[in-house]
PDB file of C-alpha atoms in Angstrom:
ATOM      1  CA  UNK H 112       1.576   7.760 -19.595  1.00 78.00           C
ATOM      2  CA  UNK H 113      -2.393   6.944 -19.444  1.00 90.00           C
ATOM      3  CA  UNK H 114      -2.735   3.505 -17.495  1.00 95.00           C
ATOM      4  CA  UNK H 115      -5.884   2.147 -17.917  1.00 96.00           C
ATOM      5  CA  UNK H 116      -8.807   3.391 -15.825  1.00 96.00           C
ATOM      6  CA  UNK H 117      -9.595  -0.136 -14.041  1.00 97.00           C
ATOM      7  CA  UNK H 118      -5.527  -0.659 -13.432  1.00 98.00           C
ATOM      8  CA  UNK H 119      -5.279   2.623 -12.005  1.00 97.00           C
ATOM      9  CA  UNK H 120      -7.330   2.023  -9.351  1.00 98.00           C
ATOM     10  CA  UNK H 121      -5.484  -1.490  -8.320  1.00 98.00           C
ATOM     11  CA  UNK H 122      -2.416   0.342  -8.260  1.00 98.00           C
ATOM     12  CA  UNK H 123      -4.325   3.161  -5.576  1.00 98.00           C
ATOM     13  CA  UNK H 124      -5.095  -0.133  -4.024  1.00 98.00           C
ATOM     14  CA  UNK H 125      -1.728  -1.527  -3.428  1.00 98.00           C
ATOM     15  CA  UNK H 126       0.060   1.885  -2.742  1.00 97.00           C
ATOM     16  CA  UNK H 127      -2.221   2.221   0.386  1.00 97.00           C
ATOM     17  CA  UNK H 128      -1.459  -1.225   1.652  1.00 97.00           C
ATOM     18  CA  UNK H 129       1.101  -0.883   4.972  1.00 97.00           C
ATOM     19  CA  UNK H 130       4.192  -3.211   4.092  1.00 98.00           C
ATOM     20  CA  UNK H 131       5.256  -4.726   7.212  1.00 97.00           C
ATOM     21  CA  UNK H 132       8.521  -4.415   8.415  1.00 98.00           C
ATOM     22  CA  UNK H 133       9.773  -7.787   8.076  1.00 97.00           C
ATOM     23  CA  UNK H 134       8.956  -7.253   4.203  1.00 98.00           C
ATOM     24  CA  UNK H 135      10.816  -4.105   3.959  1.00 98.00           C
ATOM     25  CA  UNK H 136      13.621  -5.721   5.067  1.00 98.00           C
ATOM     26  CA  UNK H 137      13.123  -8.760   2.543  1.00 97.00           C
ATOM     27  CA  UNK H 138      13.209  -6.084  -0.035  1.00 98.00           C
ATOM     28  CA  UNK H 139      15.709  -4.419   0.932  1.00 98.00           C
ATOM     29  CA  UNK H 140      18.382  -6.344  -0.840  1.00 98.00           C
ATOM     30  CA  UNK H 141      17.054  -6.050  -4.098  1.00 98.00           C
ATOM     31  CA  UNK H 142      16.633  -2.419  -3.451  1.00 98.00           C
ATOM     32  CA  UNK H 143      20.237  -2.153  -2.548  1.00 98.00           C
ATOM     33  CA  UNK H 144      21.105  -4.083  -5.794  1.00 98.00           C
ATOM     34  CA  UNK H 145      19.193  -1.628  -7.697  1.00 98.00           C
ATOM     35  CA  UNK H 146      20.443   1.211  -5.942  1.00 98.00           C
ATOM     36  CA  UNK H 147      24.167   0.070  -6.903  1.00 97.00           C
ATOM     37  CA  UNK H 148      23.247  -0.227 -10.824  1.00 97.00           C
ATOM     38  CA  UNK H 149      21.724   2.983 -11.452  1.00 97.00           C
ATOM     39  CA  UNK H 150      24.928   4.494  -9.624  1.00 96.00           C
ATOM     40  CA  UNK H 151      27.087   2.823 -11.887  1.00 97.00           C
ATOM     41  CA  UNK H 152      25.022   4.243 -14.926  1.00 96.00           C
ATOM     42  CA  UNK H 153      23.539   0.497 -15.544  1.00 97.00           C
ATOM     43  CA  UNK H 154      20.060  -0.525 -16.112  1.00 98.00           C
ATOM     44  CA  UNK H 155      18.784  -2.856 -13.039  1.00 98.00           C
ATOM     45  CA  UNK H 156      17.681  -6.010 -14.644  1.00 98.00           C
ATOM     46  CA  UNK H 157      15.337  -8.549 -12.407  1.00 98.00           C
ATOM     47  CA  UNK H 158      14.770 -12.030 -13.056  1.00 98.00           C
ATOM     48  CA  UNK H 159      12.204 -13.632 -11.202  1.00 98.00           C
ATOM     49  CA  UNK H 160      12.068 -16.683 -10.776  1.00 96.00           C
ATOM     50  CA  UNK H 161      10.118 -19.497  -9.097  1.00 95.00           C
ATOM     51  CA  UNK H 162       9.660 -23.254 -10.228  1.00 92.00           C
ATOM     52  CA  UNK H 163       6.945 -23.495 -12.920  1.00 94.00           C
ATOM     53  CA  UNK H 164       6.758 -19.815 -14.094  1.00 96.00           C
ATOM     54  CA  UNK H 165       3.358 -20.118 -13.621  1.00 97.00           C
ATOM     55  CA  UNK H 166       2.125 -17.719 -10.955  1.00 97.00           C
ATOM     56  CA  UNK H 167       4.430 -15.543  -8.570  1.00 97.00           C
ATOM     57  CA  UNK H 168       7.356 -15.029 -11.030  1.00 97.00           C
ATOM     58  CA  UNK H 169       5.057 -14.072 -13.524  1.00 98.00           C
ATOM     59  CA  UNK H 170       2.944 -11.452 -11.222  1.00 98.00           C
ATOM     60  CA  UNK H 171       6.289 -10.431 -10.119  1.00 98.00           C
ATOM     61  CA  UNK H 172       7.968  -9.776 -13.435  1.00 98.00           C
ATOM     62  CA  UNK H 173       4.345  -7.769 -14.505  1.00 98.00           C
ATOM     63  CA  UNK H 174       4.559  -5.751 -11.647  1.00 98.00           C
ATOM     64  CA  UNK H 175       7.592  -4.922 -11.190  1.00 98.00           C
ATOM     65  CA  UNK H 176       7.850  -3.623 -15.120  1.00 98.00           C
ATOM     66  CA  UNK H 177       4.225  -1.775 -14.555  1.00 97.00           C
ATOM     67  CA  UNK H 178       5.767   0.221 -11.033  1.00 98.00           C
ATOM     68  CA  UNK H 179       9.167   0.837 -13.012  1.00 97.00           C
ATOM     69  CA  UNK H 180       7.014   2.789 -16.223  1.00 96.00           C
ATOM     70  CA  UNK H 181       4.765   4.170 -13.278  1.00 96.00           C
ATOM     71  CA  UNK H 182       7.585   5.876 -11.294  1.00 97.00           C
ATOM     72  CA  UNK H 183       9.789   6.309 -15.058  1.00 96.00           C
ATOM     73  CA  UNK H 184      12.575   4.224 -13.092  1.00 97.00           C
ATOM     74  CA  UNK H 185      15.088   2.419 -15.472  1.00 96.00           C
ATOM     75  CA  UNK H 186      14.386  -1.431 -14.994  1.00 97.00           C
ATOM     76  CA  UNK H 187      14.267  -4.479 -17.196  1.00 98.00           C
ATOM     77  CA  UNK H 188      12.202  -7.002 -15.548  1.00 98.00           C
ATOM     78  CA  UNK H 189      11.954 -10.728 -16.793  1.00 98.00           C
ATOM     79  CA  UNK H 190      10.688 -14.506 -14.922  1.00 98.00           C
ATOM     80  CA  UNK H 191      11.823 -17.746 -15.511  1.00 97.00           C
ATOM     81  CA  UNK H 192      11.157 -21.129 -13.475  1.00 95.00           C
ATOM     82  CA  UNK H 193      13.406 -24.553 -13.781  1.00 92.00           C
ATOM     83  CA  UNK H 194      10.278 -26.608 -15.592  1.00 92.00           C
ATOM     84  CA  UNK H 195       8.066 -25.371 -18.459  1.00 96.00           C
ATOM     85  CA  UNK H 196       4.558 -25.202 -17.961  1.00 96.00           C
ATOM     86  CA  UNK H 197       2.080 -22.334 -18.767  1.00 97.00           C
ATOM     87  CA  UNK H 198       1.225 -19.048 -17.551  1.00 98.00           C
ATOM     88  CA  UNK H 199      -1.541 -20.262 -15.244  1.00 97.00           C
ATOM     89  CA  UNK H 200      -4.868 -19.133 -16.545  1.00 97.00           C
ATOM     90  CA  UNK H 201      -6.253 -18.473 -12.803  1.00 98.00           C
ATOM     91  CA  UNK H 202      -3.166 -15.730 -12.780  1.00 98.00           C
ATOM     92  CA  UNK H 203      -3.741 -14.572 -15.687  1.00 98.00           C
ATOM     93  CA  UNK H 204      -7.639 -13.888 -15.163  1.00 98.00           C
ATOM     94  CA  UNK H 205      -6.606 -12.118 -11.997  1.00 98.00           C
ATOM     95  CA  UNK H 206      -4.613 -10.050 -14.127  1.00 98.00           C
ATOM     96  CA  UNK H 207      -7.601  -9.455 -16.386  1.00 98.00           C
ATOM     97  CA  UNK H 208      -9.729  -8.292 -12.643  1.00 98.00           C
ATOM     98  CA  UNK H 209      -7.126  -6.012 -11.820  1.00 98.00           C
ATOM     99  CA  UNK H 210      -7.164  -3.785 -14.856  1.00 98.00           C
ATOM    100  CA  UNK H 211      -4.673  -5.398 -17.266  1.00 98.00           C
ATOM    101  CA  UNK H 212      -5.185  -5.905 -21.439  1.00 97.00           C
ATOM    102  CA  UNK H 213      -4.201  -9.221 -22.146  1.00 96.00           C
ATOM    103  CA  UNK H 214      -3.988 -10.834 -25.433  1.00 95.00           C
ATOM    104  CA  UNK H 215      -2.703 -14.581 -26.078  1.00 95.00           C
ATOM    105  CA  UNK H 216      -0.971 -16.426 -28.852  1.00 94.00           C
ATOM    106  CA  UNK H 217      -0.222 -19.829 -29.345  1.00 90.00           C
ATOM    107  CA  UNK H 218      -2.170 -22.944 -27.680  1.00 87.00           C
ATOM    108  CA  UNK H 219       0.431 -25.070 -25.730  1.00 91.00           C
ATOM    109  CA  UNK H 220       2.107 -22.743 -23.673  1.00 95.00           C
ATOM    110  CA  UNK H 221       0.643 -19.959 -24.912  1.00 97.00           C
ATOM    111  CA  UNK H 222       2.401 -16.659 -24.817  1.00 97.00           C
ATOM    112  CA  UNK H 223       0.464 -13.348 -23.945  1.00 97.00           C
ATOM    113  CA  UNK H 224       0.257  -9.653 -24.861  1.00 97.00           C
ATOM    114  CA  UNK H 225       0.375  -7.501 -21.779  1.00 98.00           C
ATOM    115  CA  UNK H 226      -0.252  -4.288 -21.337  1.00 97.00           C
ATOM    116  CA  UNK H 227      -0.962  -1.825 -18.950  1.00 96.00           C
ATOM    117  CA  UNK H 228      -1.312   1.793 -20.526  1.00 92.00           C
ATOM    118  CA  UNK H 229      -1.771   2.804 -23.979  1.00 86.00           C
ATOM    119  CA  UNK H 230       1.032   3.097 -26.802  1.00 82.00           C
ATOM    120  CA  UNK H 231       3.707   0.582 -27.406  1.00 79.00           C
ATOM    121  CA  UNK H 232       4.480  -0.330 -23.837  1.00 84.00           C
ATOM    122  CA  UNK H 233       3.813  -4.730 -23.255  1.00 92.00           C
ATOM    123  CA  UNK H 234       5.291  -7.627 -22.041  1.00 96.00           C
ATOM    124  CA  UNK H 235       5.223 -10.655 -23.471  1.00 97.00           C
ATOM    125  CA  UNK H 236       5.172 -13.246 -20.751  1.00 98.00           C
ATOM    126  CA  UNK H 237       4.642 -17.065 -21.187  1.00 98.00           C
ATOM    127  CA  UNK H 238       6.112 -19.623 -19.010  1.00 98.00           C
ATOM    128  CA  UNK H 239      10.018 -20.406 -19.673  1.00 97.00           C
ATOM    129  CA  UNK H 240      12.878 -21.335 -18.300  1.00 96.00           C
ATOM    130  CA  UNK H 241      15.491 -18.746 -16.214  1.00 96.00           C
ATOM    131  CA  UNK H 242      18.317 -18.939 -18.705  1.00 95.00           C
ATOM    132  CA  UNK H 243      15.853 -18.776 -21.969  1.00 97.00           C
ATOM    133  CA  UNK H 244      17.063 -17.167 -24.783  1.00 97.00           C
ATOM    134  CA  UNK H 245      14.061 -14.142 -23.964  1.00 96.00           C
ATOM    135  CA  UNK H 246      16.077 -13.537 -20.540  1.00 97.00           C
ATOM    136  CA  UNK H 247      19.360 -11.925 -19.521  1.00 97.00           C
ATOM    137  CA  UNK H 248      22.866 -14.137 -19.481  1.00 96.00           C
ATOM    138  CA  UNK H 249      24.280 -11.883 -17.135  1.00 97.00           C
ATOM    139  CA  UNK H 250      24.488  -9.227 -15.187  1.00 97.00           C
ATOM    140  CA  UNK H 251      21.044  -9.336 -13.118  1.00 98.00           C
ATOM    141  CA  UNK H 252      19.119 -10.253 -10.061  1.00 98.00           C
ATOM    142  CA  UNK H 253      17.701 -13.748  -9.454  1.00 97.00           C
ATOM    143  CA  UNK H 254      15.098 -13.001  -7.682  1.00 97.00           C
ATOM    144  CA  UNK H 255      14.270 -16.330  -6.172  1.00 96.00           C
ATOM    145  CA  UNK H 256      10.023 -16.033  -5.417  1.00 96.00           C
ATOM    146  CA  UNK H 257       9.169 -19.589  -3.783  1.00 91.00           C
ATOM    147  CA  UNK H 258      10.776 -21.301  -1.370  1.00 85.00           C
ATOM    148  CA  UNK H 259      11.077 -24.853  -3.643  1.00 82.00           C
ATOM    149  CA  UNK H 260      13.264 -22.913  -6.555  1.00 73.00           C
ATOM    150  CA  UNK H 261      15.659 -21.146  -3.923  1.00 72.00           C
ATOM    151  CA  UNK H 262      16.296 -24.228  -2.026  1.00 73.00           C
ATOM    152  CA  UNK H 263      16.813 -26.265  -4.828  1.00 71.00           C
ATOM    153  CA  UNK H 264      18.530 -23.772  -7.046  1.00 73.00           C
ATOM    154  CA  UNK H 265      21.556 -23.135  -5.564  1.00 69.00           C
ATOM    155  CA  UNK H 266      23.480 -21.350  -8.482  1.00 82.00           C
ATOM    156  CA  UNK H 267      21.901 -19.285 -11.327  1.00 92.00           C
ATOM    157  CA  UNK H 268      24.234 -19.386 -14.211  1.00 93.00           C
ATOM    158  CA  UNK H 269      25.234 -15.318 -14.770  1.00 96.00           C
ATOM    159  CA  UNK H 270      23.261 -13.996 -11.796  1.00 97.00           C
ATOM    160  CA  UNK H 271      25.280 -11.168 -10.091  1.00 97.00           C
ATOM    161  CA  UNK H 272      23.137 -11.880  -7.111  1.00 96.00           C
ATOM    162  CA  UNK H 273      20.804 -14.088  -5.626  1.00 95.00           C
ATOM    163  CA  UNK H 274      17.705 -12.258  -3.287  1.00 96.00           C
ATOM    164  CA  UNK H 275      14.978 -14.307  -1.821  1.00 95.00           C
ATOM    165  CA  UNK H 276      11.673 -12.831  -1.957  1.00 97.00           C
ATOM    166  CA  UNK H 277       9.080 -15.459  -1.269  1.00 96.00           C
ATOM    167  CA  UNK H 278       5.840 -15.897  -1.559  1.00 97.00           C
ATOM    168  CA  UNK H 279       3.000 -17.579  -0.679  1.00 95.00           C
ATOM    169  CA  UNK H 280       1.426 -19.843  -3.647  1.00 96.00           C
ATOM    170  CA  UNK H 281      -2.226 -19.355  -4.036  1.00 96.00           C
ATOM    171  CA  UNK H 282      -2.170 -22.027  -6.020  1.00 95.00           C
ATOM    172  CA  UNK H 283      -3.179 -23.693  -2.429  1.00 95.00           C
ATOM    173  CA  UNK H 284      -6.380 -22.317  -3.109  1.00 97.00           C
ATOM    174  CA  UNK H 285      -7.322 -23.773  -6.629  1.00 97.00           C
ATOM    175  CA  UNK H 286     -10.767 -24.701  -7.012  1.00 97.00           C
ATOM    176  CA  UNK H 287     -11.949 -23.408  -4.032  1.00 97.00           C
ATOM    177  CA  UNK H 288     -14.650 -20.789  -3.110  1.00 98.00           C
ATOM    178  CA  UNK H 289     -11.642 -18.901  -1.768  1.00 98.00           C
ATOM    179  CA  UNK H 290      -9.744 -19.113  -5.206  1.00 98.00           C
ATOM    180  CA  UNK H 291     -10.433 -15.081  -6.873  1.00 97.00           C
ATOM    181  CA  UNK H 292      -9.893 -14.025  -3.716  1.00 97.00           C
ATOM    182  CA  UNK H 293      -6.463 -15.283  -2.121  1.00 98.00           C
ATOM    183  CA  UNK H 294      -5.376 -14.829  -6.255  1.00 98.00           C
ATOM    184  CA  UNK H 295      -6.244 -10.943  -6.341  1.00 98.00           C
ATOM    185  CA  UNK H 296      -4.546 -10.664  -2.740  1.00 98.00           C
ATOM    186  CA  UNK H 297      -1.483 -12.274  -3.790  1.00 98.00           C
ATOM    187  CA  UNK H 298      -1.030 -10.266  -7.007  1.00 98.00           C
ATOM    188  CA  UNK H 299      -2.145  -6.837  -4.686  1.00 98.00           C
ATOM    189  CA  UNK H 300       1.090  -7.804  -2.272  1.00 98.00           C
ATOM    190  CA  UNK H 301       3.397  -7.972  -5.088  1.00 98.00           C
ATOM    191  CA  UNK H 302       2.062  -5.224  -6.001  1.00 98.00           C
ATOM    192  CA  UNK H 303       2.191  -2.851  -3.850  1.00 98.00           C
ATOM    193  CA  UNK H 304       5.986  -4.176  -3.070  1.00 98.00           C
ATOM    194  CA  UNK H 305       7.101  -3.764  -6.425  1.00 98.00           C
ATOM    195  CA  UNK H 306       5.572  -0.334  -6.620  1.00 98.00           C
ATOM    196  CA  UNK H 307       7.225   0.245  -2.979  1.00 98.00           C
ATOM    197  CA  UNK H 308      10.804  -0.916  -4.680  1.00 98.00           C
ATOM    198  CA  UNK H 309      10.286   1.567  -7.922  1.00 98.00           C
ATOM    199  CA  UNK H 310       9.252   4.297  -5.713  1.00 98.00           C
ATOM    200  CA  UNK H 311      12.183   4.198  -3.873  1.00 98.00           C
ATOM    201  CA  UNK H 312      14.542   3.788  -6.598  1.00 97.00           C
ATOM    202  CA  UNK H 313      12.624   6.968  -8.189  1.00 97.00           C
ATOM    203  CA  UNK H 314      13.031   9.103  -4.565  1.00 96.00           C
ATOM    204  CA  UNK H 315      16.780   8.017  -4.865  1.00 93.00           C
ATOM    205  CA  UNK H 316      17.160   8.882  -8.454  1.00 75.00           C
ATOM    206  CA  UNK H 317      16.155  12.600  -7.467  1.00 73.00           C
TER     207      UNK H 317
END
C-alpha cells in the first residue's frame, strides 16, 4: 500500500523516536492482550477512550489503525469518550500537518473522512461515546488514554480488559504560541507507540 508522500515521512519520524522504558512497559499490556487474540485466531479490537473524544483517543484510534495497515497486522481500532463533543479542530489540523487526507461531513459534530494511503482504506472518526452503536459491545480493549476517564470510569460495559495508557493533553496549550507544536509532538508519541505496538505484533506474527 502507497501512503501518502507527506505521511510517510511522519511515520520515518516517529519510528526513529527512542520509547523510554517506562513506556514500553505501559504498553506492554495491550501488547500482551493483542498477543493473546491473534493466538486464539481473533482479531484484536482497541477502543480508546478518553473523556471528550476530542484529542488523544482520537490520535490514538488513527494511529493505531494507520501502524496496523502499515505492518498488515489484523486490528480493529475505534475511540469513544463519556461526553459528546467534537473532534477538536486543533487535532484534526495536526492531522492535516502530518500527512493525513481529511474530509468532513456534517456541522455539529462533524464526522470526518480519513485516510492515509490510496484505495478504499479510511476511518471515519467524529467524537462519540465508548459504547456507540459505531463501536464494539464486546470483546475488546478499553484503552483508557487520560487520567480523568480511567479514574472515573471504573467499568466499561463488554471490555475484556481495561489498559491505561495516558497521555498528556495538549489541549494545555490552546491558544498559545506553543499550540502546533506540543499538538504535532503529542500526535508523533502516539505515533511512534502505536507503530512500536503493530510492529511487534507483526515480528510475533512471523
Amino acid at each position: 500500500m502507497q501512503f501518502y508522500p507527506k505521511l510517510q515521512e511522519t511515520i520515518a519520524l516517529a519510528q526513529a523516536l527512542s520509547i523510554p522504558e517506562e513506556r514500553k512497559e505501559a504498553i506492554a499490556p495491550l501488547l500482551s492482550y493483542a498477543e493473546q487474540q491473534l493466538i486464539q485466531g481473533k482479531v484484536p479490537k482497541l477502543n480508546f477512550i478518553c473523556t471528550h473524544n476530542s484529542r488523544r483517543s482520537q490520535l490514538s484510534q488513527i494511529w493505531a489503525r494507520t501502524a496496523a495497515t502499515y505492518y498488515s497486522v489484523p486490528m480493529e481500532t475505534y475511540s469513544g469518550g463519556v461526553e459528546v463533543t467534537e473532534f477538536n479542530p486543533r487535532a484534526v489540523a495536526t492531522l492535516k500537518l502530518q500527512g493525513f487526507q481529511m474530509a468532513s461531513f456534517g456541522k455539529e459534530n462533524p464526522k470526518y473522512k480519513v485516510k492515509f494511503a490510496g484505495g478504499d482504506e479510511l476511518i471515519i472518526a467524529f467524537s462519540k461515546l465508548y459504547d456507540d452503536a459505531a463501536n464494539p459491545s464486546e470483546a475488546f480493549a478499553a484503552v483508557m488514554t487520560c487520567a480523568d476517564a480511567d479514574e472515573n470510569c471504573p467499568y466499561i460495559p463488554g471490555a475484556e480488559v481495561r489498559i491505561p495508557l495516558r497521555y498528556e493533553d495538549p489541549k494545555a496549550f490552546d491558544s498559545t504560541p506553543l499550540e502546533s507544536e506540543k499538538y504535532q509532538e503529542r500526535s508523533l508519541q502516539i505515533a511512534s507507540e502505536m507503530f512500536y505496538l503493530a510492529k511487534a505484533l507483526h515480528d510475533f506474527g512471523k
